[in-house]
């Protein structure tokens, strides 16, 4: 999952980002004010936005309303020190999907994210497939002809992206932009390495290349 944290307090934002990246294997970007959060959200498609209520330059409620007016479909989880019922109602009415009061435990946040993800999955196709290749987003299982394929978190994200966008060709820079954090130092050679590893693992069970190279352009899934 690609997550945007919009939080001006580094004491909260940085440990939260580290936990989401290294413990929960999400792709995470951090914005330190409402304007920067708006710019990030406009330039990248996020699945979840963790949004502080009290932000400099543009407050969380206004940003939430602006995102929904712009047809942003990301899940929005409000983070705030205000715990009055009226404050929660204002946040939810602005378009937030859930509300978490500071201070909170990382375990509780992880549980809220899982609950929101399950709710979101109910409105999406459960199984992604192409011929005998299948991905189950509910448990991150990848199979080919019923045989399980073990992928790393990044390999899974790349393959899922291809299955969600079949018939489309993506170059390395586009994949890097979509699936890596902005502050990540990984280059396009990283994408080449991951694609090579995915091909090897799939070819071991499929006896053919599932991801094909469109020379001079990029990669795409071989549609069955």
Coordinates of N, CA and C in Angstrom, one line a residue:
X1 N 0.8 -1.2 0.0 CA 0.0 0.0 0.0 C 0.9 1.2 0.0
X2 N 0.5 2.2 -0.8 CA 1.2 3.5 -0.8 C 0.5 4.5 0.2
X3 N 1.3 5.0 1.1 CA 0.7 5.8 2.2 C 1.3 7.2 2.2
X4 N 0.5 8.2 2.4 CA 1.0 9.6 2.6 C 0.7 10.0 4.1
X5 N 1.8 10.4 4.8 CA 1.6 10.9 6.1 C 1.7 12.5 6.0
X6 N 0.7 13.2 6.5 CA 0.7 14.6 6.5 C 0.7 15.0 8.0
X7 N 1.9 15.3 8.5 CA 2.1 15.5 10.0 C 3.3 16.5 10.2
X8 N 3.1 17.6 10.9 CA 4.1 18.6 11.1 C 5.1 18.3 12.3
X9 N 4.7 17.3 13.1 CA 5.6 17.0 14.2 C 6.5 15.8 13.9
X10 N 7.8 16.0 13.7 CA 8.7 15.0 13.3 C 8.8 13.9 14.4
X11 N 8.5 14.2 15.6 CA 8.5 13.2 16.7 C 7.5 12.1 16.5
X12 N 6.4 12.5 15.8 CA 5.4 11.5 15.4 C 5.6 11.0 14.0
X13 N 5.8 11.8 13.1 CA 5.9 11.4 11.7 C 7.0 10.4 11.4
X14 N 8.2 10.7 11.9 CA 9.3 9.8 11.5 C 9.2 8.4 12.1
X15 N 9.0 8.2 13.4 CA 8.8 6.9 13.9 C 7.6 6.1 13.2
X16 N 6.6 6.9 12.9 CA 5.4 6.3 12.2 C 5.8 5.8 10.8
X17 N 6.5 6.7 10.1 CA 6.9 6.3 8.8 C 7.9 5.1 8.8
X18 N 8.8 5.1 9.7 CA 9.7 3.9 9.8 C 9.0 2.6 10.1
X19 N 8.0 2.7 11.0 CA 7.2 1.5 11.3 C 6.4 1.0 10.1
X20 N 5.8 1.9 9.4 CA 5.0 1.5 8.3 C 5.8 1.0 7.1
X21 N 7.0 1.5 7.0 CA 7.9 1.0 5.9 C 8.6 -0.3 6.3
X22 N 9.2 -0.4 7.4 CA 10.0 -1.5 7.7 C 9.3 -2.7 8.4
X23 N 8.3 -2.4 9.2 CA 7.6 -3.4 9.9 C 6.3 -3.9 9.1
X24 N 5.7 -3.0 8.4 CA 4.5 -3.3 7.7 C 4.6 -3.3 6.2
X25 N 5.8 -3.0 5.7 CA 6.2 -3.1 4.3 C 5.3 -2.2 3.3
X26 N 5.0 -1.0 3.8 CA 4.3 -0.1 2.9 C 5.2 0.9 2.3
X27 N 4.8 1.6 1.2 CA 5.6 2.7 0.6 C 5.0 3.9 1.3
X28 N 5.9 4.7 1.8 CA 5.5 5.9 2.6 C 6.2 7.2 2.2
X29 N 5.4 8.2 2.1 CA 5.9 9.6 1.9 C 5.4 10.4 3.0
X30 N 6.2 11.5 3.4 CA 5.8 12.4 4.5 C 5.8 13.8 4.1
X31 N 4.7 14.5 4.4 CA 4.6 15.9 4.1 C 4.4 16.6 5.5
X32 N 5.1 17.8 5.6 CA 5.1 18.4 6.9 C 4.1 19.6 7.1
X33 N 3.4 19.9 6.0 CA 2.3 20.9 6.2 C 1.2 20.6 5.2
X34 N 0.1 21.3 5.3 CA -1.1 21.0 4.5 C -0.9 21.3 3.0
X35 N -0.2 22.3 2.7 CA 0.1 22.6 1.3 C 1.0 21.5 0.6
X36 N 2.0 21.1 1.3 CA 2.9 20.1 0.8 C 2.1 18.8 0.7
X37 N 1.2 18.5 1.6 CA 0.3 17.3 1.5 C -0.6 17.3 0.3
X38 N -1.1 18.5 0.0 CA -2.0 18.7 -1.2 C -1.2 18.4 -2.4
X39 N 0.1 18.9 -2.5 CA 0.9 18.8 -3.7 C 1.3 17.3 -3.9
X40 N 1.6 16.6 -2.8 CA 1.9 15.2 -2.9 C 0.7 14.4 -3.4
X41 N -0.5 14.7 -2.8 CA -1.7 14.0 -3.2 C -2.1 14.2 -4.6
X42 N -1.7 15.4 -5.1 CA -2.1 15.7 -6.5 C -1.1 15.0 -7.5
X43 N 0.1 14.8 -7.1 CA 1.1 14.2 -8.0 C 1.2 12.7 -8.0
X44 N 0.6 12.1 -6.9 CA 0.8 10.6 -6.8 C -0.5 10.0 -6.3
X45 N -0.8 8.8 -6.7 CA -2.0 8.1 -6.3 C -1.7 7.3 -5.0
X46 N -2.3 7.8 -3.9 CA -2.2 7.1 -2.6 C -3.4 6.3 -2.3
X47 N -3.2 5.2 -1.6 CA -4.3 4.3 -1.2 C -4.8 4.7 0.2
X48 N -3.9 5.4 1.0 CA -4.2 5.8 2.4 C -3.5 7.1 2.7
X49 N -4.2 8.0 3.3 CA -3.6 9.3 3.8 C -3.8 9.4 5.3
X50 N -2.7 9.5 6.0 CA -2.8 9.7 7.5 C -2.7 11.2 7.7
X51 N -3.7 11.9 8.1 CA -3.8 13.3 8.0 C -4.0 13.9 9.4
X52 N -3.0 14.7 9.8 CA -3.1 15.4 11.1 C -4.2 16.6 11.0
X53 N -4.9 16.8 12.0 CA -5.9 17.8 12.0 C -5.3 19.3 12.1
X54 N -4.3 19.4 13.0 CA -3.8 20.8 13.2 C -2.5 20.9 12.4
X55 N -2.5 21.5 11.2 CA -1.4 21.6 10.3 C -1.1 23.1 10.0
X56 N 0.2 23.4 9.7 CA 0.5 24.8 9.3 C 0.1 24.9 7.8
X57 N -0.1 26.1 7.4 CA -0.4 26.5 6.0 C -1.8 26.1 5.5
X58 N -2.2 24.9 5.8 CA -3.5 24.5 5.4 C -3.9 23.4 6.4
X59 N -5.0 23.6 7.2 CA -5.4 22.7 8.2 C -6.0 21.4 7.6
X60 N -6.0 20.3 8.5 CA -6.4 19.0 8.0 C -7.8 18.9 7.5
X61 N -8.7 19.6 8.2 CA -10.1 19.6 7.7 C -10.3 20.2 6.3
X62 N -9.7 21.4 6.1 CA -9.7 22.0 4.8 C -9.1 21.2 3.7
X63 N -7.9 20.6 4.1 CA -7.3 19.7 3.1 C -8.1 18.5 2.8
X64 N -8.7 17.9 3.8 CA -9.6 16.7 3.6 C -10.8 17.1 2.6
X65 N -11.4 18.2 2.9 CA -12.5 18.7 2.0 C -12.0 18.9 0.6
X66 N -10.8 19.5 0.5 CA -10.3 19.8 -0.9 C -9.9 18.5 -1.6
X67 N -9.4 17.5 -0.9 CA -9.1 16.2 -1.5 C -10.4 15.5 -2.0
X68 N -11.4 15.6 -1.2 CA -12.7 14.9 -1.6 C -13.3 15.7 -2.8
X69 N -13.2 17.0 -2.8 CA -13.8 17.8 -3.9 C -13.0 17.5 -5.2
X70 N -11.7 17.2 -5.1 CA -10.9 16.8 -6.2 C -11.1 15.4 -6.6
X71 N -12.0 14.7 -6.1 CA -12.3 13.2 -6.4 C -11.2 12.3 -5.9
X72 N -10.5 12.7 -4.9 CA -9.4 11.8 -4.3 C -10.1 10.6 -3.6
X73 N -9.8 9.4 -4.0 CA -10.5 8.2 -3.5 C -9.7 7.5 -2.4
X74 N -8.6 8.1 -2.0 CA -7.7 7.5 -1.0 C -8.5 7.4 0.3
X75 N -8.2 6.3 1.1 CA -8.7 6.3 2.4 C -8.0 7.4 3.3
X76 N -8.8 8.0 4.1 CA -8.2 9.1 4.9 C -8.5 8.8 6.4
X77 N -7.4 8.7 7.1 CA -7.4 8.5 8.6 C -6.9 9.7 9.3
X78 N -7.8 10.4 10.0 CA -7.5 11.6 10.7 C -6.7 11.3 12.0
X79 N -5.6 12.0 12.2 CA -4.8 11.9 13.5 C -4.9 13.2 14.2
X80 N -5.3 13.3 15.5 CA -5.4 14.5 16.2 C -5.4 14.3 17.7
X81 N -5.0 15.4 18.4 CA -5.1 15.4 19.8 C -6.4 15.8 20.4
X82 N -7.3 16.2 19.5 CA -8.7 16.6 19.9 C -9.6 15.4 20.0
X83 N -10.1 15.1 21.1 CA -10.9 13.9 21.3 C -12.4 14.2 21.6
X84 N -12.8 15.4 21.4 CA -14.3 15.7 21.6 C -15.1 15.1 20.5
X85 N -16.3 14.7 20.8 CA -17.1 14.1 19.8 C -17.4 15.0 18.7
X86 N -17.6 16.3 19.0 CA -17.8 17.3 17.9 C -16.7 17.4 16.9
X87 N -15.4 17.3 17.4 CA -14.3 17.3 16.6 C -14.2 16.1 15.6
X88 N -14.6 14.9 16.2 CA -14.6 13.7 15.4 C -15.7 13.9 14.3
X89 N -16.8 14.4 14.6 CA -17.9 14.5 13.7 C -17.5 15.5 12.5
X90 N -16.8 16.6 12.9 CA -16.4 17.5 11.8 C -15.4 16.8 10.9
X91 N -14.5 16.0 11.4 CA -13.5 15.3 10.6 C -14.2 14.3 9.7
X92 N -15.1 13.5 10.2 CA -15.8 12.5 9.4 C -16.7 13.2 8.3
X93 N -17.3 14.3 8.7 CA -18.2 15.0 7.8 C -17.4 15.6 6.7
X94 N -16.1 15.9 6.9 CA -15.2 16.5 5.9 C -14.8 15.5 4.9
X95 N -15.0 14.2 5.2 CA -14.7 13.1 4.2 C -13.7 12.1 4.7
X96 N -13.3 12.2 6.0 CA -12.4 11.2 6.6 C -13.1 9.9 6.7
X97 N -12.4 8.8 6.6 CA -12.9 7.4 6.8 C -12.8 6.9 8.2
X98 N -11.9 7.5 9.0 CA -11.7 7.1 10.4 C -11.0 8.2 11.1
X99 N -10.9 8.0 12.4 CA -10.4 9.1 13.3 C -9.6 8.4 14.4
X100 N -8.4 8.8 14.7 CA -7.6 8.2 15.7 C -7.0 9.3 16.6
X101 N -7.2 9.3 17.9 CA -6.8 10.3 18.8 C -5.4 10.1 19.3
X102 N -4.5 11.1 19.3 CA -3.2 11.1 19.9 C -3.3 11.2 21.4
X103 N -2.3 10.6 22.1 CA -1.3 9.6 21.6 C -1.9 8.3 21.3
X104 N -1.3 7.5 20.4 CA -1.9 6.2 20.1 C -0.7 5.2 20.0
X105 N -1.0 4.0 20.1 CA 0.0 2.9 20.0 C 0.1 2.5 18.5
X106 N 1.3 2.2 18.0 CA 1.4 1.8 16.6 C 0.6 0.6 16.3
X107 N 0.4 -0.3 17.3 CA -0.4 -1.5 17.1 C -1.8 -1.2 16.8
X108 N -2.3 -0.2 17.5 CA -3.7 0.3 17.2 C -3.8 0.9 15.8
X109 N -2.8 1.7 15.4 CA -2.9 2.3 14.1 C -2.8 1.2 13.0
X110 N -2.0 0.2 13.2 CA -1.9 -0.9 12.2 C -3.2 -1.6 12.1
X111 N -3.9 -1.8 13.3 CA -5.2 -2.5 13.2 C -6.2 -1.6 12.5
X112 N -6.2 -0.3 12.7 CA -7.1 0.6 12.0 C -6.9 0.5 10.5
X113 N -5.6 0.5 10.1 CA -5.2 0.4 8.7 C -5.8 -0.9 8.0
X114 N -5.6 -2.0 8.8 CA -6.1 -3.3 8.3 C -7.6 -3.3 8.1
X115 N -8.3 -2.7 9.1 CA -9.7 -2.6 9.0 C -10.2 -1.7 7.9
X116 N -9.5 -0.6 7.6 CA -9.9 0.2 6.5 C -9.6 -0.5 5.2
X117 N -8.5 -1.2 5.1 CA -8.1 -2.0 3.9 C -9.2 -3.0 3.6
X118 N -9.6 -3.7 4.6 CA -10.7 -4.7 4.4 C -12.0 -4.1 3.9
X119 N -12.3 -3.0 4.5 CA -13.5 -2.3 4.1 C -13.4 -1.8 2.6
X120 N -12.2 -1.4 2.2 CA -12.0 -0.9 0.9 C -12.0 -2.1 -0.1
X121 N -11.5 -3.2 0.3 CA -11.5 -4.4 -0.5 C -12.9 -4.9 -0.9
X122 N -13.8 -4.6 -0.1 CA -15.2 -5.1 -0.3 C -15.8 -4.4 -1.6
X123 N -15.2 -3.3 -1.9 CA -15.7 -2.6 -3.1 C -14.8 -2.8 -4.4
X124 N -13.8 -3.7 -4.2 CA -12.9 -3.9 -5.3 C -12.9 -5.4 -5.6
X125 N -12.4 -5.8 -6.8 CA -12.3 -7.2 -7.2 C -11.4 -7.9 -6.2
X126 N -11.8 -9.0 -5.6 CA -11.0 -9.7 -4.6 C -9.7 -10.3 -5.3
X127 N -10.0 -11.0 -6.4 CA -8.9 -11.8 -7.0 C -8.5 -11.1 -8.3
X128 N -7.2 -10.8 -8.5 CA -6.6 -10.3 -9.7 C -6.0 -11.4 -10.5
X129 N -6.4 -11.5 -11.8 CA -5.9 -12.7 -12.5 C -5.6 -12.4 -13.9
X130 N -4.7 -13.2 -14.5 CA -4.3 -13.2 -15.9 C -4.0 -14.6 -16.3
X131 N -4.9 -15.3 -17.0 CA -4.7 -16.7 -17.3 C -4.7 -17.5 -16.0
X132 N -3.6 -18.2 -15.8 CA -3.5 -19.1 -14.6 C -2.7 -18.3 -13.5
X133 N -2.3 -17.1 -13.7 CA -1.7 -16.3 -12.7 C -2.8 -15.6 -11.9
X134 N -2.7 -15.7 -10.5 CA -3.7 -15.1 -9.7 C -3.0 -14.4 -8.5
X135 N -3.5 -13.3 -8.1 CA -3.1 -12.6 -6.8 C -4.3 -12.4 -6.0
X136 N -4.2 -12.7 -4.7 CA -5.3 -12.5 -3.8 C -4.9 -11.4 -2.8
X137 N -5.4 -10.1 -3.1 CA -5.0 -9.0 -2.3 C -5.3 -9.1 -0.8
X138 N -6.2 -9.9 -0.4 CA -6.6 -10.0 1.0 C -5.5 -10.7 1.8
X139 N -4.8 -11.6 1.2 CA -3.7 -12.3 2.0 C -2.3 -12.2 1.3
X140 N -2.3 -11.4 0.2 CA -1.0 -11.2 -0.6 C -0.5 -12.5 -1.2
X141 N -1.3 -13.5 -1.5 CA -0.9 -14.7 -2.0 C -0.8 -14.7 -3.5
X142 N 0.3 -15.2 -4.1 CA 0.4 -15.2 -5.5 C 0.5 -16.7 -5.9
X143 N -0.3 -17.1 -6.9 CA -0.3 -18.5 -7.4 C -0.3 -18.5 -8.9
X144 N 0.3 -19.6 -9.5 CA 0.2 -19.9 -10.9 C -0.2 -21.3 -11.1
X145 N -1.3 -21.5 -11.7 CA -1.9 -22.9 -11.9 C -2.0 -23.6 -10.5
X146 N -2.3 -22.8 -9.5 CA -2.5 -23.4 -8.2 C -1.2 -23.5 -7.4
X147 N -0.1 -23.3 -8.0 CA 1.2 -23.4 -7.3 C 1.6 -22.0 -6.7
X148 N 1.9 -22.0 -5.4 CA 2.2 -20.7 -4.8 C 3.6 -20.2 -5.2
X149 N 3.7 -18.9 -5.4 CA 4.9 -18.2 -5.8 C 5.3 -17.3 -4.7
X150 N 6.5 -17.4 -4.2 CA 6.9 -16.6 -3.0 C 7.7 -15.4 -3.6
X151 N 7.1 -14.2 -3.3 CA 7.7 -12.9 -3.7 C 8.0 -12.1 -2.5
X152 N 9.0 -11.2 -2.7 CA 9.3 -10.2 -1.7 C 8.2 -9.1 -1.7
X153 N 8.1 -8.3 -0.7 CA 7.1 -7.3 -0.7 C 7.1 -6.4 -1.9
X154 N 8.3 -5.9 -2.3 CA 8.5 -5.1 -3.5 C 8.1 -5.8 -4.8
X155 N 8.5 -7.1 -4.9 CA 8.2 -7.9 -6.1 C 6.7 -8.0 -6.2
X156 N 6.0 -8.3 -5.0 CA 4.6 -8.4 -5.0 C 3.9 -7.1 -5.5
X157 N 4.4 -6.0 -5.0 CA 3.8 -4.7 -5.4 C 3.9 -4.4 -6.9
X158 N 5.1 -4.8 -7.5 CA 5.3 -4.6 -8.9 C 4.3 -5.5 -9.7
X159 N 4.2 -6.8 -9.3 CA 3.4 -7.7 -10.0 C 1.9 -7.3 -9.9
X160 N 1.5 -6.9 -8.7 CA 0.1 -6.4 -8.5 C -0.2 -5.2 -9.3
X161 N 0.8 -4.3 -9.5 CA 0.6 -3.1 -10.3 C 0.4 -3.5 -11.8
X162 N 1.1 -4.5 -12.2 CA 0.9 -4.9 -13.6 C -0.4 -5.6 -13.8
X163 N -0.9 -6.4 -12.8 CA -2.2 -7.1 -12.9 C -3.3 -6.1 -12.9
X164 N -3.1 -5.0 -12.1 CA -4.2 -3.9 -12.1 C -4.2 -3.1 -13.3
X165 N -3.1 -3.1 -14.1 CA -3.0 -2.3 -15.3 C -2.6 -3.1 -16.5
X166 N -3.4 -4.1 -16.8 CA -3.0 -5.0 -17.9 C -3.2 -4.3 -19.2
X167 N -2.3 -4.7 -20.2 CA -2.3 -4.1 -21.5 C -1.5 -2.7 -21.5
X168 N -1.1 -2.2 -20.3 CA -0.4 -1.0 -20.3 C 1.1 -1.3 -20.2
X169 N 1.9 -0.4 -20.8 CA 3.4 -0.5 -20.8 C 3.9 0.5 -19.8
X170 N 4.8 0.1 -18.9 CA 5.4 1.0 -18.0 C 6.9 1.0 -18.1
X171 N 7.5 2.2 -18.1 CA 9.0 2.2 -18.1 C 9.5 2.2 -16.7
X172 N 10.8 2.1 -16.5 CA 11.3 1.9 -15.1 C 11.1 3.2 -14.3
X173 N 11.2 4.3 -14.9 CA 10.9 5.5 -14.1 C 9.5 5.6 -13.6
X174 N 8.5 5.2 -14.4 CA 7.2 5.2 -13.9 C 6.9 4.2 -12.8
X175 N 7.5 3.0 -12.9 CA 7.4 2.1 -11.8 C 8.0 2.6 -10.5
X176 N 9.2 3.2 -10.7 CA 9.9 3.8 -9.5 C 9.1 4.9 -8.9
X177 N 8.4 5.7 -9.7 CA 7.6 6.8 -9.2 C 6.4 6.3 -8.4
X178 N 5.8 5.2 -9.0 CA 4.6 4.7 -8.4 C 4.8 3.9 -7.1
X179 N 5.9 3.1 -7.0 CA 6.0 2.1 -5.9 C 7.2 2.4 -5.0
X180 N 7.9 3.5 -5.2 CA 9.0 3.8 -4.2 C 8.7 5.2 -3.6
X181 N 9.2 5.4 -2.4 CA 9.0 6.7 -1.7 C 9.9 7.7 -2.4
X182 N 9.5 9.0 -2.3 CA 10.2 10.1 -2.9 C 11.6 10.2 -2.3
X183 N 11.7 9.8 -1.0 CA 13.0 10.0 -0.4 C 13.9 8.8 -0.5
X184 N 13.5 7.8 -1.3 CA 14.3 6.6 -1.5 C 15.3 6.9 -2.5
X185 N 16.5 6.3 -2.3 CA 17.7 6.6 -3.2 C 17.8 5.5 -4.3
X186 N 16.8 4.6 -4.4 CA 16.9 3.5 -5.4 C 16.8 4.1 -6.8
X187 N 17.6 3.6 -7.7 CA 17.5 4.0 -9.1 C 16.8 3.0 -10.0
X188 N 16.8 3.3 -11.2 CA 16.1 2.5 -12.2 C 16.6 1.1 -12.3
X189 N 17.9 0.9 -12.0 CA 18.5 -0.4 -12.1 C 17.9 -1.4 -11.0
X190 N 17.4 -0.7 -9.9 CA 16.7 -1.5 -8.9 C 15.4 -2.2 -9.5
X191 N 14.7 -1.4 -10.4 CA 13.5 -2.0 -11.0 C 13.9 -3.1 -11.9
X192 N 15.0 -3.0 -12.7 CA 15.4 -4.1 -13.6 C 15.7 -5.3 -12.8
X193 N 16.4 -5.2 -11.6 CA 16.7 -6.3 -10.8 C 15.4 -7.0 -10.3
X194 N 14.4 -6.2 -9.8 CA 13.2 -6.8 -9.3 C 12.4 -7.5 -10.4
X195 N 12.4 -6.9 -11.6 CA 11.7 -7.5 -12.7 C 12.3 -8.8 -13.1
X196 N 13.7 -8.9 -13.1 CA 14.4 -10.1 -13.4 C 14.1 -11.2 -12.4
X197 N 14.0 -10.8 -11.1 CA 13.7 -11.8 -10.1 C 12.3 -12.3 -10.2
X198 N 11.3 -11.4 -10.5 CA 9.9 -11.8 -10.7 C 9.8 -12.8 -11.8
X199 N 10.5 -12.5 -12.9 CA 10.5 -13.4 -14.1 C 11.0 -14.8 -13.8
X200 N 12.1 -14.8 -13.0 CA 12.7 -16.1 -12.7 C 11.7 -17.0 -11.8
X201 N 11.1 -16.3 -10.9 CA 10.2 -17.0 -10.0 C 9.0 -17.5 -10.7
X202 N 8.4 -16.7 -11.6 CA 7.2 -17.1 -12.4 C 7.6 -18.2 -13.4
X203 N 8.8 -18.0 -14.0 CA 9.1 -19.0 -15.1 C 9.4 -20.4 -14.5
X204 N 9.7 -20.4 -13.2 CA 9.9 -21.7 -12.6 C 8.7 -22.5 -12.5
X205 N 7.5 -21.8 -12.5 CA 6.2 -22.6 -12.4 C 5.4 -22.5 -13.7
X206 N 5.7 -21.4 -14.5 CA 4.9 -21.2 -15.7 C 5.6 -21.6 -17.0
X207 N 7.0 -21.8 -16.9 CA 7.8 -22.2 -18.1 C 7.7 -21.2 -19.2
X208 N 7.4 -19.9 -18.9 CA 7.3 -18.8 -19.9 C 7.5 -17.5 -19.2
X209 N 7.8 -16.5 -20.0 CA 7.9 -15.1 -19.4 C 6.5 -14.5 -19.3
X210 N 6.1 -14.2 -18.1 CA 4.8 -13.5 -17.8 C 4.9 -12.0 -18.1
X211 N 6.1 -11.5 -17.7 CA 6.3 -10.0 -18.0 C 7.2 -9.9 -19.2
X212 N 6.7 -9.2 -20.2 CA 7.5 -9.0 -21.4 C 8.1 -7.6 -21.6
X213 N 9.2 -7.6 -22.3 CA 9.8 -6.3 -22.5 C 9.4 -5.7 -23.9
X214 N 8.9 -4.5 -23.8 CA 8.6 -3.8 -25.1 C 9.8 -2.9 -25.3
X215 N 10.7 -3.3 -26.2 CA 12.0 -2.7 -26.4 C 11.9 -1.2 -26.7
X216 N 12.7 -0.5 -25.9 CA 12.7 1.0 -26.1 C 11.6 1.7 -25.4
X217 N 10.7 0.9 -24.7 CA 9.6 1.6 -24.0 C 9.5 1.2 -22.6
X218 N 9.4 -0.1 -22.3 CA 9.3 -0.6 -20.9 C 8.8 -2.0 -20.8
X219 N 8.0 -2.3 -19.8 CA 7.5 -3.6 -19.5 C 6.0 -3.7 -19.5
X220 N 5.4 -4.9 -19.8 CA 4.0 -5.1 -19.6 C 3.7 -6.5 -19.3
X221 N 2.6 -6.8 -18.8 CA 2.2 -8.2 -18.5 C 1.7 -8.8 -19.8
X222 N 2.2 -10.0 -20.0 CA 1.7 -10.8 -21.2 C 0.3 -11.3 -21.0
X223 N -0.6 -10.6 -21.7 CA -2.1 -10.9 -21.4 C -2.5 -12.2 -22.0
X224 N -3.2 -13.0 -21.3 CA -3.7 -14.3 -21.7 C -5.1 -14.2 -22.3

